[in-house]
């Protein structure tokens, strides 16, 4: 019984809150004028689009916006 009094109490590990973001939120994700949408397209089409966007330094969101704006204007 004396041994149990000699033991130090267990220390609980306190989780630190995640580090706060120090830079201003930028980009479409934090812009209230943009929303995220999703669509199912054929896998091979998606692969071809990604390849072409990389070759032409393009952005998928910009491509979709341009195509949809043209489609709506017709």
PDB file of C-alpha atoms in Angstrom:
ATOM      1  CA  UNK A   1       0.000   0.000   0.000  1.00  0.00           C
ATOM      2  CA  UNK A   2       2.898   2.352   0.723  1.00  0.00           C
ATOM      3  CA  UNK A   3       4.166   1.715  -2.794  1.00  0.00           C
ATOM      4  CA  UNK A   4       1.013   3.157  -4.334  1.00  0.00           C
ATOM      5  CA  UNK A   5       1.547   6.438  -2.484  1.00  0.00           C
ATOM      6  CA  UNK A   6       5.118   6.754  -3.772  1.00  0.00           C
ATOM      7  CA  UNK A   7       4.062   6.623  -7.433  1.00  0.00           C
ATOM      8  CA  UNK A   8       3.610   9.888  -9.270  1.00  0.00           C
ATOM      9  CA  UNK A   9       0.171  10.495 -10.730  1.00  0.00           C
ATOM     10  CA  UNK A  10      -0.124   9.965 -14.466  1.00  0.00           C
ATOM     11  CA  UNK A  11       0.178  13.148 -16.449  1.00  0.00           C
ATOM     12  CA  UNK A  12      -2.497  13.645 -19.050  1.00  0.00           C
ATOM     13  CA  UNK A  13      -1.333  14.767 -22.447  1.00  0.00           C
ATOM     14  CA  UNK A  14      -3.023  17.984 -23.411  1.00  0.00           C
ATOM     15  CA  UNK A  15      -3.743  18.278 -27.095  1.00  0.00           C
ATOM     16  CA  UNK A  16      -2.698  21.602 -28.483  1.00  0.00           C
ATOM     17  CA  UNK A  17      -5.173  23.317 -30.781  1.00  0.00           C
ATOM     18  CA  UNK A  18      -4.186  23.289 -34.452  1.00  0.00           C
ATOM     19  CA  UNK A  19      -1.980  26.149 -35.548  1.00  0.00           C
ATOM     20  CA  UNK A  20      -3.915  29.145 -36.762  1.00  0.00           C
ATOM     21  CA  UNK A  21      -3.598  30.132 -40.376  1.00  0.00           C
ATOM     22  CA  UNK A  22      -1.350  33.160 -40.652  1.00  0.00           C
ATOM     23  CA  UNK A  23      -2.029  34.092 -44.240  1.00  0.00           C
ATOM     24  CA  UNK A  24      -5.154  35.548 -45.744  1.00  0.00           C
ATOM     25  CA  UNK A  25      -7.524  33.071 -47.348  1.00  0.00           C
ATOM     26  CA  UNK A  26      -7.347  33.443 -51.097  1.00  0.00           C
ATOM     27  CA  UNK A  27      -8.570  31.547 -54.090  1.00  0.00           C
ATOM     28  CA  UNK A  28     -11.897  30.309 -55.322  1.00  0.00           C
ATOM     29  CA  UNK A  29     -12.482  28.080 -52.296  1.00  0.00           C
ATOM     30  CA  UNK A  30     -12.802  31.063 -49.963  1.00  0.00           C
ATOM     31  CA  UNK A  31     -14.476  33.372 -52.505  1.00  0.00           C
ATOM     32  CA  UNK A  32     -18.237  33.572 -51.783  1.00  0.00           C
ATOM     33  CA  UNK A  33     -18.904  34.140 -55.503  1.00  0.00           C
ATOM     34  CA  UNK A  34     -17.848  30.565 -56.270  1.00  0.00           C
ATOM     35  CA  UNK A  35     -19.392  27.221 -55.339  1.00  0.00           C
ATOM     36  CA  UNK A  36     -18.042  23.711 -55.703  1.00  0.00           C
ATOM     37  CA  UNK A  37     -19.920  21.427 -58.091  1.00  0.00           C
ATOM     38  CA  UNK A  38     -19.435  17.838 -59.158  1.00  0.00           C
ATOM     39  CA  UNK A  39     -20.214  15.731 -62.184  1.00  0.00           C
ATOM     40  CA  UNK A  40     -19.678  12.187 -63.357  1.00  0.00           C
ATOM     41  CA  UNK A  41     -17.676  12.004 -66.573  1.00  0.00           C
ATOM     42  CA  UNK A  42     -15.953   9.059 -68.261  1.00  0.00           C
ATOM     43  CA  UNK A  43     -12.608   8.214 -66.658  1.00  0.00           C
ATOM     44  CA  UNK A  44     -10.744   8.368 -69.984  1.00  0.00           C
ATOM     45  CA  UNK A  45     -12.149  11.830 -70.721  1.00  0.00           C
ATOM     46  CA  UNK A  46     -10.992  13.046 -67.319  1.00  0.00           C
ATOM     47  CA  UNK A  47      -7.490  11.679 -67.949  1.00  0.00           C
ATOM     48  CA  UNK A  48      -7.321  13.339 -71.389  1.00  0.00           C
ATOM     49  CA  UNK A  49      -8.494  16.666 -69.947  1.00  0.00           C
ATOM     50  CA  UNK A  50      -5.880  16.549 -67.176  1.00  0.00           C
ATOM     51  CA  UNK A  51      -3.107  15.813 -69.688  1.00  0.00           C
ATOM     52  CA  UNK A  52      -4.126  18.695 -71.937  1.00  0.00           C
ATOM     53  CA  UNK A  53      -4.463  21.108 -69.000  1.00  0.00           C
ATOM     54  CA  UNK A  54      -0.961  20.232 -67.781  1.00  0.00           C
ATOM     55  CA  UNK A  55       0.497  20.715 -71.271  1.00  0.00           C
ATOM     56  CA  UNK A  56      -1.168  24.111 -71.650  1.00  0.00           C
ATOM     57  CA  UNK A  57      -0.763  25.201 -68.009  1.00  0.00           C
ATOM     58  CA  UNK A  58      -4.541  25.353 -67.684  1.00  0.00           C
ATOM     59  CA  UNK A  59      -6.897  25.275 -64.737  1.00  0.00           C
ATOM     60  CA  UNK A  60      -9.843  22.878 -64.608  1.00  0.00           C
ATOM     61  CA  UNK A  61     -12.153  25.418 -62.957  1.00  0.00           C
ATOM     62  CA  UNK A  62     -11.332  28.029 -65.588  1.00  0.00           C
ATOM     63  CA  UNK A  63     -11.970  25.521 -68.384  1.00  0.00           C
ATOM     64  CA  UNK A  64     -15.364  24.511 -66.988  1.00  0.00           C
ATOM     65  CA  UNK A  65     -16.337  28.154 -66.402  1.00  0.00           C
ATOM     66  CA  UNK A  66     -15.427  29.080 -69.984  1.00  0.00           C
ATOM     67  CA  UNK A  67     -17.304  26.127 -71.480  1.00  0.00           C
ATOM     68  CA  UNK A  68     -20.423  26.699 -69.371  1.00  0.00           C
ATOM     69  CA  UNK A  69     -20.474  30.444 -70.119  1.00  0.00           C
ATOM     70  CA  UNK A  70     -20.334  29.691 -73.866  1.00  0.00           C
ATOM     71  CA  UNK A  71     -23.053  27.061 -73.513  1.00  0.00           C
ATOM     72  CA  UNK A  72     -25.365  29.401 -71.569  1.00  0.00           C
ATOM     73  CA  UNK A  73     -24.800  32.215 -74.085  1.00  0.00           C
ATOM     74  CA  UNK A  74     -25.981  30.041 -77.022  1.00  0.00           C
TER      75      UNK A  74
END
